[in-house]
Structure formats: structure tokens, C-alpha cells
Amino acid sequence: MSDTIKQPTKQPSLNPLPLKERMKVPRQHMLEQPPLVRATNFTEVNLGYSEELARQEALRCLECAKPVCVTDCPVGVKVKEFVQLIVAGDYLAAAAKIREDNVLPAITGRVCPQEDHCEGGCLMGKKVQPLGIGYLERFVADYEQRHLDTGNLPKAMPTGKKVAIVGSGPSGLTAAGDLIQKGHQVHVFEALHEIGGVLVYGIPEFRLPKQIIRQQVDYMRAMGVVFETDVVVGRTVTIDELMENEGYDAVFIGTGAGLPQFMGIPGEHLNGVYSANEFLTRINLMHAYEFPKYDEPMIDFRGKNVAVIGGGNTALDAIRSALRLGAGKAFILYRRSEAEMPARIEEVKHAQQEGIEFQVLAAPIEFLDDGKGWLAGARCQKMALGEPDASGRRRPVPIEGSEYEIPLAVAVIAIGTSANPIVQSTTPGLETNKRNYINADPLTQRTSRKGVFAGGDIVTGSATVILAMGAGRRAAKSIHEYLTTPGPW
Amino acid sequence: MFKILLAEFLAPGIKRFEIEAPRIARKQKPGQFVILRLYEQGERIPVTIEHSDPERGTIRIVVQSIGKTTNLLNSLNAGDSILDVVGPLGKPSHIEKFGTVVVMGGGVGTAMAYPTAVAFKQAGNRVISIVGARNKELVILEKELRAVSDSLMLTTDDGSYADKGFVTDKLRQLIDNGVRIDLVLAIGPIPMMRAVAEMTRKEHIHTVVSLNPIMIDGTGMCGGCRVLIEGKSEFACVDGPEFDAHKVDFAVLVQRNSMYRAAEQKSMEAFQRDTASQIEAVRAENKGACAAQGDRR
């Protein structure tokens, strides 16, 4: 390790600290709302870095010659360079540096699982805490938001080519942002009434404020991207119609993994049993937590027992939302152990601080009726961990005779999603796999249909914002090549 | 933003709107619906498409005042706007030449049944329509349905118009008279659809109903509209809205539709306390949004 640290950087460093001293600077904490306060509101948990904290944190960067943080980033953000610009105090330049690879820095700075990518690869992490790359990204993105005039962004020379983007989630927005910078006309179609896809309907305000998404989208508008809401591609207009009647030269499908999975256990139809998608959509997209200021209703959670089934980020978003709606007891039911939970480390920590209980190695096998069609409880079963399954995680095995009942007023099922079939079923010749996800080349994102590309969850199944963004980037590059270089499909 | 071109009451509390929605008008098929959101703070509700005109780029919807949103909507007029209209959603009705088809419309459900009746007729079916309403004033689309039906029967619950009774009484008559029925389409209040299903089940007549559960996105994403079909969950927005009536668990549909009753009542009471100013607020907000609109809708 020390070998790597001593490697000289090619350019003279602006960082006044000798390499050895940098390791001694502790990772700077981000200010956050106190747990008991934030558990009662929907405003953002993390409060951001001040300039001092950001500079202090940036000084920790070892400026590796071969930065793993960059190669581990699905969109290849030039971490070392932007961090150096923070050290230099040029925050707008730092933001511009990030934007070369990532058009949604304020979003990834908040929701990206950095421990799996940039920070996971950070050399410092082997001895001390890794560099706070996510926090720094968020800082410069927010700084840019406050200080940058988007009135005269440079516009690329128009190519005269038109690209339709289907879905305005992370993959679609990324593809749109990259393509507009190449001079193509970009038109994004969104089924819902707000731009952002899962960022808007899935991720709660306390983790990713809607205002942040709107700002990032406004920036893209300023770049020239056109957005059209209320269009369900496949129903309102088909891919073929877009290409034949509306003159689009290429289409990118980024519709996400829409369909919620249920468990197929008795009682799932009871009032009080939600899919995570419905529960979170009511809260995030429809503002049900602000009823009656907003019309969308929500059942009364105050003082009630609420369980969320699952261990991913969606499950944590759901249970922390339930807590904020006033749940008396809010807990996670997860069939594996905490070590296998796919959620971001920070979210698990935040949830625990807020008083969320984790019942691991347990799963419901039946939802119980109160006799009037409402949920009264769940019969659960304890699990043990067996051999690893296809995901590499140890498989949960039910323990015979371990059934027990818990009283519950609300249960939210957050065990994953499957492919939404609307585009596939209305696009002849678009090949899909057995699970009805769209087949796309992992490098070029090309589908079986000429001029049609796909990426994100509709290709891979449920993944993360940043992985979808990576697919959007690859697709944009590939679409640009397709539009500018003739060749076989 | 979707502009209202025409608005007229078909009956007390039942209003028909013509709305500028060229994309939807081009694609709409019988049996499909739209979801709309009136204004920024509004909820999303599914609404019947009664007709569409691809040339004019318009659709017609029919709405019955029930809760806050439908009452607000039915207070709007030509020149006003609706913030969001998305569709056409759901699978279109399955249309083919079945032989004799009985189309049954209960109350405002008649508006949903009407375009499918037209399509059945065009496909060469003999169409017998049965329309029911609580009273004379609430009978809608009688003239339109009569024009596409080989025969039309009418009932009112109170006998204030045509025959006193229910639509199922007329269906019973047809069956008892030995009329060969190849398909029944029943669209209306849940008790009506359930009664039709029970009657035709015994007679082994294939029967289709169009279900109206609570919906949010309408694209299969949320799962809120799930209905129990032969014990299995299906989504009315993408797997329906039409289902084999004999496989539908109507009790679960009633139960799930009651989920937000308390909140709905609260909304309605607040609306009734302050109707005029809330309508004005929606109008003003949509006018402002119209002017400020950056995106195409």
C-alpha cells in the first residue's frame, strides 16, 4: 500500500499537505438532521458540506497515479481531477469536470452506493475511511446549482438527427444529456406527469428532494433537451410510429423495471398490503404525506405497526417513510441476515438511528385478515442461511416449526420488480429474454431492432441509479456512432 | 395541459367533455380509458373514453360527480384546461363476430359500454343493448346506443321512465325467451356487474365486465389496481380493465375500493365547505401553468 501512496503524481499537486499527512485528516462528517427530529419530517436527512468541510475533505485525496475510484465508477467520473479543483477552490470547474461524464451530479452525489464503486475502490479505505467522494460530488453539484448561469450554455453544432428517449429515469436522462452535447435533437417521453422516473416516484424527499431533480432537469432543458410528459410509449404512440411518422432516427428505451413483484402468499389483496412501488408512488409522486393539501389519500399510519418486507434501498425508503407518517412500530422483515442486505450502508445506518427495527432471517408466509378485509397481522417463518445461490449470497432456508404471528396494520412488499411489458409487446421484432427483459448488447446497448437501443433496468432487471446511468452513457456513445458512421446493424 | 373544447351535462351530475388530446385520439380503441390529473395538487383518476375523433384530435370523456376530484372536474367548462391526461390505457375490448351480443350499461358505465357496442355492431354482431339507470333523468346515451343496437331495452330503478326494475330483469327475459346469447358485456356499478355474472354463470354465457379499481399510474407500475381473478392477482390497468366476469372476485374489489373512504369523505367535506373558491383556484392555477409551460404535454 505504501508503494502506491509514494507514487509521484505527474502534475505538480495543488494540495499543500504531504501524502503522509493526508491520511491523518479524518473523514469529514456531513451535517445531518438529528435522528429523532428527521424521523418526523420528510425534509432531507443530509445537510451537505460547507466550503470549509469540502476543502478539508478534498485535501485527503492521495491523488493516485492510477485512480481506482475512476475505473470503478460506472460512468467514469474523473474523481481525482474534480477533487483537485475543489482543493484549488474552483468549484464551478469541478462541477464542469464531473459533468463531462455525469449529467446528474446532484443526484448521484446523494443516492449512489459509493461504497460499491468509487469509495469502495479508494486506496485510503484500506487503512482509514475512504475519501468522501459522494459528499464532495454533492457539494460541487449544489454549489453549481446556486452559482451557475445556465442562460448561455455552449450548444453543439446541430447534426440534424433526432433521437427519442423513452422514459425519463436515470438511464434516459443520462443518454439525453450526452446526446444533446453531440448536437442531436433529443426528445424525452415520460409516462407520468413528472420528469425523473424512479428518482421521482421511488426515492423519497428525505433522501433526494424533488427540487434537486427539477434543477438537474432544468439544466438539461437549458441544454436543449425537450421533455414530453403523459406519453406511455407503446400505448400513446409506438416505437415504430416514432421512427416512421415522427422522424426519429434512433430510439433509446429506458423504461425501467416497472412491475412490482408480489409474494404470492394468502392475504396479499387485503387493505393495508401495498407494493413498495404503490406506497412510495403515493408518497413521492403524489405527495400523499401532505394530504389534504394534496388530494391523494393515504391510510392513517399513526401509532400502527408497519412492516416492510425486503432488504434493499427501496425497502428502507419505504419503512423510513412509514416512520415519518407516524408509525408506532416500524420494522424491516428480511429473509437473509444483515450482511446480505443490498441497501446502501448509509441508509441502513440512518434507519437504525431513526429507530427502525430489523427482524432478519424471517419472512411472512401469510397475511391475516381482521374479518373486514383489512390486514391484522402476518404469520412469519424463521430462516437459516444455506449455501450461496446464483446471486452469490447465502440462500435463506425455512426452519421447520418456527412459525410465529405478528400484529400488523400495514405491510409493504419490497422484494423487487419485473419487466413492464408495454413496450416489448407493442414493438414487433424486439427480442426479449425469458423474463421479458429486452435483449441489448452490453457494450453498445443495441437491440435486435435497427436504430433501437435499450439500457437500465429494462435490460438488466432492478439495479441502481448509477448502473442505469452507465448504460445510458454507453447507449449515447453507441447511438452517436450509429447516427454518424454508416455500417451494418 | 389539455384544453376542454366542449362541456355538457348528459344528466344531473354526469358531464361529457371534449378534450384536445391528439395523440390519444389517434390511438384510442373501444374499452380503453384515460387517467387524468386536474391540477398540481390533484390525484390521478381513471376516466371513461366515450368517443374519439382522430381528425379533430379530440377525445370525449364522461364523468360522474362522486368525490372531490370528479366534482371539481364537472365544475369546469369549455375553455378551461386539465393539467394531465394520459392514455389510451388498458387493453382494448376483444372484438370479433360472436353472433348475438348483449351490451349492458348501468348508470355512467353506459358511456364505457357505448364505443364497444359500436365496434361489436361494425364487426357484424347482432347487438342487444340493455341500459339501466336510477331514474329517468340519469338515463344517458339512449339515442346513441339505439342507433347501433338491433334492439334496446331500458329500465329505471324507480319506474320513472321505461320499465321499472333492473337490467338483470331484462337479461332474464331474454334468457327465458330462449334468445341465444353468445356474449354479454356488462359495465356499471359493481353490484350490477356481480348480479349479471351470477345470472350468466348458471346459463354458461360468456360474460365480460370492465373493472374500476383505484389506480395511480395506469401503466402497471404500482400494482394498486390489482384485482383477484380466479384467486390470482392481476392488474386492471394492463391486464384489464375487461375480465371474464365469472372469474372476478367482486367482494375483494368492493373491499379494496373502500380503502380510502375516510380520507375521501374528508376531501369531499372540505370541498363542499368552500366549493367556489376551490374551483377558481384550479382554473387560475391551470391558466398560470398553461402560460409557464416549458414542456410539451
Short mmCIF file of N, CA and C in Angstrom, two decimals, chain A residues 321-439:
data_model
loop_
_atom_site.label_atom_id
_atom_site.label_comp_id
_atom_site.label_asym_id
_atom_site.label_seq_id
_atom_site.Cartn_x
_atom_site.Cartn_y
_atom_site.Cartn_z
N SER A 321 -40.23 6.02 5.33
CA SER A 321 -41.40 6.85 5.02
C SER A 321 -42.54 6.53 5.98
N ALA A 322 -42.72 5.23 6.26
CA ALA A 322 -43.79 4.81 7.18
C ALA A 322 -43.57 5.45 8.55
N LEU A 323 -42.32 5.45 8.99
CA LEU A 323 -41.99 6.06 10.28
C LEU A 323 -42.39 7.53 10.27
N ARG A 324 -42.10 8.20 9.18
CA ARG A 324 -42.40 9.63 9.08
C ARG A 324 -43.90 9.90 8.98
N LEU A 325 -44.66 8.87 8.59
CA LEU A 325 -46.13 9.02 8.60
C LEU A 325 -46.70 8.75 9.98
N GLY A 326 -45.81 8.44 10.92
CA GLY A 326 -46.27 8.30 12.30
C GLY A 326 -46.41 6.87 12.80
N ALA A 327 -45.87 5.90 12.08
CA ALA A 327 -45.99 4.51 12.50
C ALA A 327 -45.51 4.35 13.94
N GLY A 328 -46.23 3.54 14.74
CA GLY A 328 -45.86 3.32 16.13
C GLY A 328 -44.62 2.45 16.19
N LYS A 329 -44.67 1.36 15.42
CA LYS A 329 -43.52 0.46 15.37
C LYS A 329 -43.25 0.18 13.89
N ALA A 330 -42.02 0.45 13.47
CA ALA A 330 -41.69 0.29 12.05
C ALA A 330 -40.53 -0.67 11.93
N PHE A 331 -40.74 -1.76 11.23
CA PHE A 331 -39.62 -2.70 11.12
C PHE A 331 -39.50 -3.34 9.75
N ILE A 332 -38.27 -3.76 9.51
CA ILE A 332 -37.91 -4.47 8.28
C ILE A 332 -38.00 -5.96 8.56
N LEU A 333 -38.63 -6.68 7.65
CA LEU A 333 -38.61 -8.15 7.71
C LEU A 333 -37.76 -8.59 6.54
N TYR A 334 -36.63 -9.21 6.82
CA TYR A 334 -35.73 -9.60 5.74
C TYR A 334 -35.36 -11.08 5.92
N ARG A 335 -35.41 -11.82 4.81
CA ARG A 335 -35.27 -13.27 4.94
C ARG A 335 -33.82 -13.73 5.08
N ARG A 336 -32.86 -12.85 4.71
CA ARG A 336 -31.46 -13.22 4.94
C ARG A 336 -30.95 -12.45 6.16
N SER A 337 -29.65 -12.38 6.35
CA SER A 337 -29.12 -11.65 7.50
C SER A 337 -28.67 -10.26 7.05
N GLU A 338 -28.32 -9.43 8.01
CA GLU A 338 -27.97 -8.05 7.69
C GLU A 338 -26.80 -7.97 6.70
N ALA A 339 -25.89 -8.96 6.77
CA ALA A 339 -24.72 -8.93 5.90
C ALA A 339 -25.12 -9.03 4.42
N GLU A 340 -26.24 -9.67 4.14
CA GLU A 340 -26.66 -9.85 2.74
C GLU A 340 -27.53 -8.71 2.24
N MET A 341 -27.89 -7.77 3.11
CA MET A 341 -28.81 -6.71 2.69
C MET A 341 -28.19 -5.88 1.58
N PRO A 342 -28.90 -5.72 0.46
CA PRO A 342 -28.32 -4.95 -0.65
C PRO A 342 -28.38 -3.43 -0.47
N ALA A 343 -28.99 -2.94 0.58
CA ALA A 343 -29.16 -1.49 0.75
C ALA A 343 -27.82 -0.79 0.97
N ARG A 344 -27.78 0.50 0.66
CA ARG A 344 -26.60 1.33 0.92
C ARG A 344 -26.31 1.34 2.42
N ILE A 345 -25.02 1.32 2.76
CA ILE A 345 -24.61 1.31 4.16
C ILE A 345 -25.18 2.52 4.91
N GLU A 346 -25.11 3.70 4.25
CA GLU A 346 -25.56 4.92 4.92
C GLU A 346 -27.06 4.86 5.24
N GLU A 347 -27.82 4.23 4.33
CA GLU A 347 -29.26 4.15 4.57
C GLU A 347 -29.57 3.24 5.77
N VAL A 348 -28.85 2.12 5.86
CA VAL A 348 -29.06 1.20 6.99
C VAL A 348 -28.72 1.93 8.30
N LYS A 349 -27.61 2.65 8.27
CA LYS A 349 -27.18 3.38 9.47
C LYS A 349 -28.23 4.43 9.85
N HIS A 350 -28.65 5.20 8.85
CA HIS A 350 -29.66 6.24 9.12
C HIS A 350 -30.94 5.62 9.67
N ALA A 351 -31.36 4.51 9.08
CA ALA A 351 -32.61 3.87 9.51
C ALA A 351 -32.49 3.41 10.95
N GLN A 352 -31.35 2.79 11.28
CA GLN A 352 -31.16 2.32 12.65
C GLN A 352 -31.18 3.48 13.63
N GLN A 353 -30.53 4.57 13.27
CA GLN A 353 -30.53 5.76 14.15
C GLN A 353 -31.94 6.27 14.38
N GLU A 354 -32.77 6.13 13.36
CA GLU A 354 -34.13 6.67 13.47
C GLU A 354 -35.05 5.76 14.26
N GLY A 355 -34.58 4.57 14.58
CA GLY A 355 -35.39 3.66 15.38
C GLY A 355 -36.09 2.56 14.59
N ILE A 356 -35.67 2.37 13.37
CA ILE A 356 -36.22 1.25 12.60
C ILE A 356 -35.65 -0.05 13.16
N GLU A 357 -36.52 -1.03 13.34
CA GLU A 357 -36.10 -2.31 13.87
C GLU A 357 -35.85 -3.27 12.70
N PHE A 358 -34.83 -4.08 12.81
CA PHE A 358 -34.55 -5.04 11.74
C PHE A 358 -34.81 -6.45 12.25
N GLN A 359 -35.84 -7.08 11.71
CA GLN A 359 -36.07 -8.50 12.02
C GLN A 359 -35.53 -9.29 10.84
N VAL A 360 -34.32 -9.82 11.00
CA VAL A 360 -33.71 -10.53 9.88
C VAL A 360 -33.95 -12.02 10.02
N LEU A 361 -33.66 -12.77 8.95
CA LEU A 361 -33.88 -14.21 8.90
C LEU A 361 -35.33 -14.55 9.21
N ALA A 362 -36.24 -13.79 8.63
CA ALA A 362 -37.67 -14.04 8.83
C ALA A 362 -38.43 -13.57 7.60
N ALA A 363 -39.49 -14.30 7.26
CA ALA A 363 -40.31 -13.91 6.11
C ALA A 363 -41.77 -14.26 6.38
N PRO A 364 -42.69 -13.40 5.92
CA PRO A 364 -44.11 -13.71 6.11
C PRO A 364 -44.52 -14.86 5.18
N ILE A 365 -45.42 -15.69 5.66
CA ILE A 365 -45.96 -16.75 4.79
C ILE A 365 -47.46 -16.57 4.59
N GLU A 366 -48.06 -15.67 5.37
CA GLU A 366 -49.49 -15.39 5.18
C GLU A 366 -49.84 -14.05 5.82
N PHE A 367 -50.68 -13.27 5.12
CA PHE A 367 -51.20 -12.05 5.73
C PHE A 367 -52.57 -12.37 6.32
N LEU A 368 -52.82 -11.88 7.55
CA LEU A 368 -54.03 -12.27 8.26
C LEU A 368 -55.08 -11.17 8.18
N ASP A 369 -56.31 -11.60 8.03
CA ASP A 369 -57.49 -10.74 7.82
C ASP A 369 -58.08 -10.37 9.18
N ASP A 370 -58.54 -9.13 9.32
CA ASP A 370 -59.23 -8.76 10.57
C ASP A 370 -60.71 -9.12 10.52
N GLY A 371 -61.12 -9.79 9.46
CA GLY A 371 -62.51 -10.18 9.33
C GLY A 371 -63.30 -9.17 8.51
N LYS A 372 -62.72 -7.98 8.27
CA LYS A 372 -63.41 -6.96 7.48
C LYS A 372 -62.60 -6.58 6.25
N GLY A 373 -61.65 -7.43 5.89
CA GLY A 373 -60.88 -7.15 4.67
C GLY A 373 -59.65 -6.31 4.89
N TRP A 374 -59.35 -5.99 6.16
CA TRP A 374 -58.15 -5.22 6.46
C TRP A 374 -57.10 -6.12 7.08
N LEU A 375 -55.85 -5.75 6.86
CA LEU A 375 -54.73 -6.50 7.41
C LEU A 375 -54.74 -6.42 8.93
N ALA A 376 -54.56 -7.60 9.57
CA ALA A 376 -54.48 -7.63 11.03
C ALA A 376 -53.12 -8.12 11.51
N GLY A 377 -52.43 -8.85 10.68
CA GLY A 377 -51.14 -9.38 11.11
C GLY A 377 -50.52 -10.25 10.04
N ALA A 378 -49.37 -10.81 10.38
CA ALA A 378 -48.72 -11.72 9.44
C ALA A 378 -48.23 -12.94 10.19
N ARG A 379 -48.35 -14.08 9.51
CA ARG A 379 -47.73 -15.28 10.05
C ARG A 379 -46.37 -15.37 9.37
N CYS A 380 -45.35 -15.47 10.18
CA CYS A 380 -43.99 -15.45 9.64
C CYS A 380 -43.29 -16.77 9.94
N GLN A 381 -42.18 -16.93 9.25
CA GLN A 381 -41.38 -18.14 9.43
C GLN A 381 -39.92 -17.71 9.58
N LYS A 382 -39.21 -18.38 10.47
CA LYS A 382 -37.79 -18.05 10.65
C LYS A 382 -36.95 -18.77 9.60
N MET A 383 -35.83 -18.18 9.29
CA MET A 383 -34.96 -18.71 8.23
C MET A 383 -33.56 -18.97 8.78
N ALA A 384 -32.88 -19.89 8.13
CA ALA A 384 -31.45 -20.07 8.36
C ALA A 384 -30.75 -19.86 7.03
N LEU A 385 -29.45 -19.63 7.06
CA LEU A 385 -28.74 -19.41 5.81
C LEU A 385 -28.10 -20.71 5.33
N GLY A 386 -28.37 -21.04 4.07
CA GLY A 386 -27.80 -22.25 3.48
C GLY A 386 -26.66 -21.91 2.54
N GLU A 387 -26.55 -22.69 1.49
CA GLU A 387 -25.48 -22.50 0.51
C GLU A 387 -25.74 -21.22 -0.30
N PRO A 388 -24.68 -20.63 -0.86
CA PRO A 388 -24.88 -19.45 -1.71
C PRO A 388 -25.71 -19.79 -2.95
N ASP A 389 -26.56 -18.85 -3.37
CA ASP A 389 -27.37 -19.05 -4.57
C ASP A 389 -26.72 -18.33 -5.76
N ALA A 390 -27.48 -18.19 -6.83
CA ALA A 390 -26.93 -17.60 -8.06
C ALA A 390 -26.39 -16.18 -7.83
N SER A 391 -26.99 -15.45 -6.87
CA SER A 391 -26.55 -14.07 -6.62
C SER A 391 -25.27 -14.05 -5.79
N GLY A 392 -24.81 -15.23 -5.34
CA GLY A 392 -23.60 -15.28 -4.54
C GLY A 392 -23.87 -15.10 -3.05
N ARG A 393 -25.13 -14.76 -2.73
CA ARG A 393 -25.48 -14.58 -1.33
C ARG A 393 -26.04 -15.89 -0.79
N ARG A 394 -25.87 -16.10 0.51
CA ARG A 394 -26.34 -17.38 1.07
C ARG A 394 -27.86 -17.45 1.03
N ARG A 395 -28.31 -18.59 0.62
CA ARG A 395 -29.74 -18.79 0.38
C ARG A 395 -30.50 -18.97 1.70
N PRO A 396 -31.64 -18.27 1.86
CA PRO A 396 -32.41 -18.49 3.09
C PRO A 396 -33.19 -19.81 3.02
N VAL A 397 -33.14 -20.56 4.11
CA VAL A 397 -33.84 -21.84 4.17
C VAL A 397 -34.83 -21.80 5.33
N PRO A 398 -36.10 -22.07 5.08
CA PRO A 398 -37.09 -22.01 6.16
C PRO A 398 -36.78 -23.02 7.27
N ILE A 399 -36.99 -22.60 8.49
CA ILE A 399 -36.81 -23.52 9.63
C ILE A 399 -38.17 -24.12 9.98
N GLU A 400 -38.24 -25.42 9.90
CA GLU A 400 -39.50 -26.13 10.19
C GLU A 400 -40.01 -25.78 11.59
N GLY A 401 -41.31 -25.58 11.69
CA GLY A 401 -41.91 -25.38 13.00
C GLY A 401 -41.57 -24.06 13.68
N SER A 402 -41.04 -23.10 12.91
CA SER A 402 -40.63 -21.83 13.54
C SER A 402 -41.65 -20.72 13.33
N GLU A 403 -42.85 -21.09 12.88
CA GLU A 403 -43.83 -20.05 12.57
C GLU A 403 -44.22 -19.25 13.80
N TYR A 404 -44.43 -17.95 13.58
CA TYR A 404 -44.93 -17.09 14.65
C TYR A 404 -45.78 -15.99 14.02
N GLU A 405 -46.63 -15.38 14.84
CA GLU A 405 -47.51 -14.34 14.30
C GLU A 405 -47.13 -12.98 14.86
N ILE A 406 -47.28 -11.95 14.01
CA ILE A 406 -47.06 -10.59 14.50
C ILE A 406 -48.27 -9.74 14.11
N PRO A 407 -48.67 -8.82 15.00
CA PRO A 407 -49.77 -7.92 14.64
C PRO A 407 -49.26 -6.81 13.71
N LEU A 408 -50.02 -6.53 12.67
CA LEU A 408 -49.60 -5.55 11.66
C LEU A 408 -50.82 -4.82 11.11
N ALA A 409 -50.70 -3.53 10.92
CA ALA A 409 -51.78 -2.80 10.25
C ALA A 409 -51.42 -2.54 8.78
N VAL A 410 -50.13 -2.41 8.51
CA VAL A 410 -49.69 -2.15 7.15
C VAL A 410 -48.49 -3.03 6.83
N ALA A 411 -48.48 -3.60 5.64
CA ALA A 411 -47.32 -4.35 5.16
C ALA A 411 -46.98 -3.83 3.77
N VAL A 412 -45.70 -3.58 3.54
CA VAL A 412 -45.26 -3.09 2.23
C VAL A 412 -44.30 -4.12 1.66
N ILE A 413 -44.59 -4.58 0.47
CA ILE A 413 -43.78 -5.63 -0.13
C ILE A 413 -42.74 -5.00 -1.05
N ALA A 414 -41.47 -5.16 -0.67
CA ALA A 414 -40.37 -4.54 -1.42
C ALA A 414 -39.36 -5.62 -1.80
N ILE A 415 -39.82 -6.63 -2.52
CA ILE A 415 -38.94 -7.76 -2.84
C ILE A 415 -38.47 -7.71 -4.28
N GLY A 416 -38.70 -6.59 -4.94
CA GLY A 416 -38.18 -6.47 -6.30
C GLY A 416 -39.27 -6.23 -7.33
N THR A 417 -38.84 -6.09 -8.56
CA THR A 417 -39.77 -5.78 -9.63
C THR A 417 -39.48 -6.69 -10.82
N SER A 418 -40.39 -6.68 -11.78
CA SER A 418 -40.12 -7.42 -13.02
C SER A 418 -40.38 -6.48 -14.20
N ALA A 419 -40.15 -6.99 -15.40
CA ALA A 419 -40.18 -6.13 -16.58
C ALA A 419 -41.59 -5.67 -16.90
N ASN A 420 -41.73 -4.37 -17.16
CA ASN A 420 -43.01 -3.86 -17.66
C ASN A 420 -43.10 -4.21 -19.14
N PRO A 421 -44.19 -4.89 -19.55
CA PRO A 421 -44.24 -5.45 -20.90
C PRO A 421 -44.74 -4.49 -21.99
N ILE A 422 -45.11 -3.26 -21.67
CA ILE A 422 -45.86 -2.44 -22.64
C ILE A 422 -45.06 -2.19 -23.91
N VAL A 423 -43.80 -1.81 -23.79
CA VAL A 423 -43.01 -1.50 -24.99
C VAL A 423 -42.71 -2.79 -25.77
N GLN A 424 -42.30 -3.83 -25.05
CA GLN A 424 -41.94 -5.08 -25.72
C GLN A 424 -43.11 -5.64 -26.52
N SER A 425 -44.31 -5.58 -25.93
CA SER A 425 -45.46 -6.22 -26.58
C SER A 425 -45.99 -5.40 -27.74
N THR A 426 -45.52 -4.15 -27.88
CA THR A 426 -46.04 -3.33 -28.97
C THR A 426 -44.95 -2.97 -29.98
N THR A 427 -43.79 -3.63 -29.86
CA THR A 427 -42.69 -3.37 -30.79
C THR A 427 -42.29 -4.68 -31.47
N PRO A 428 -42.85 -4.95 -32.64
CA PRO A 428 -42.55 -6.22 -33.31
C PRO A 428 -41.05 -6.36 -33.58
N GLY A 429 -40.53 -7.55 -33.37
CA GLY A 429 -39.14 -7.81 -33.68
C GLY A 429 -38.16 -7.41 -32.59
N LEU A 430 -38.68 -6.87 -31.48
CA LEU A 430 -37.79 -6.50 -30.37
C LEU A 430 -37.61 -7.74 -29.48
N GLU A 431 -36.39 -8.26 -29.49
CA GLU A 431 -36.17 -9.52 -28.77
C GLU A 431 -36.02 -9.31 -27.27
N THR A 432 -36.58 -10.27 -26.54
CA THR A 432 -36.51 -10.21 -25.08
C THR A 432 -36.00 -11.55 -24.56
N ASN A 433 -35.60 -11.57 -23.29
CA ASN A 433 -35.17 -12.84 -22.71
C ASN A 433 -36.36 -13.54 -22.05
N LYS A 434 -36.08 -14.64 -21.37
CA LYS A 434 -37.14 -15.46 -20.77
C LYS A 434 -37.97 -14.65 -19.78
N ARG A 435 -37.33 -13.71 -19.09
CA ARG A 435 -38.06 -12.94 -18.09
C ARG A 435 -38.64 -11.66 -18.69
N ASN A 436 -38.62 -11.57 -20.02
CA ASN A 436 -39.22 -10.45 -20.75
C ASN A 436 -38.45 -9.14 -20.61
N TYR A 437 -37.19 -9.21 -20.18
CA TYR A 437 -36.34 -8.03 -20.27
C TYR A 437 -35.83 -7.93 -21.71
N ILE A 438 -35.52 -6.71 -22.14
CA ILE A 438 -35.09 -6.51 -23.53
C ILE A 438 -33.65 -6.97 -23.71
N ASN A 439 -33.39 -7.72 -24.75
CA ASN A 439 -32.02 -8.12 -25.06
C ASN A 439 -31.28 -6.94 -25.68
#
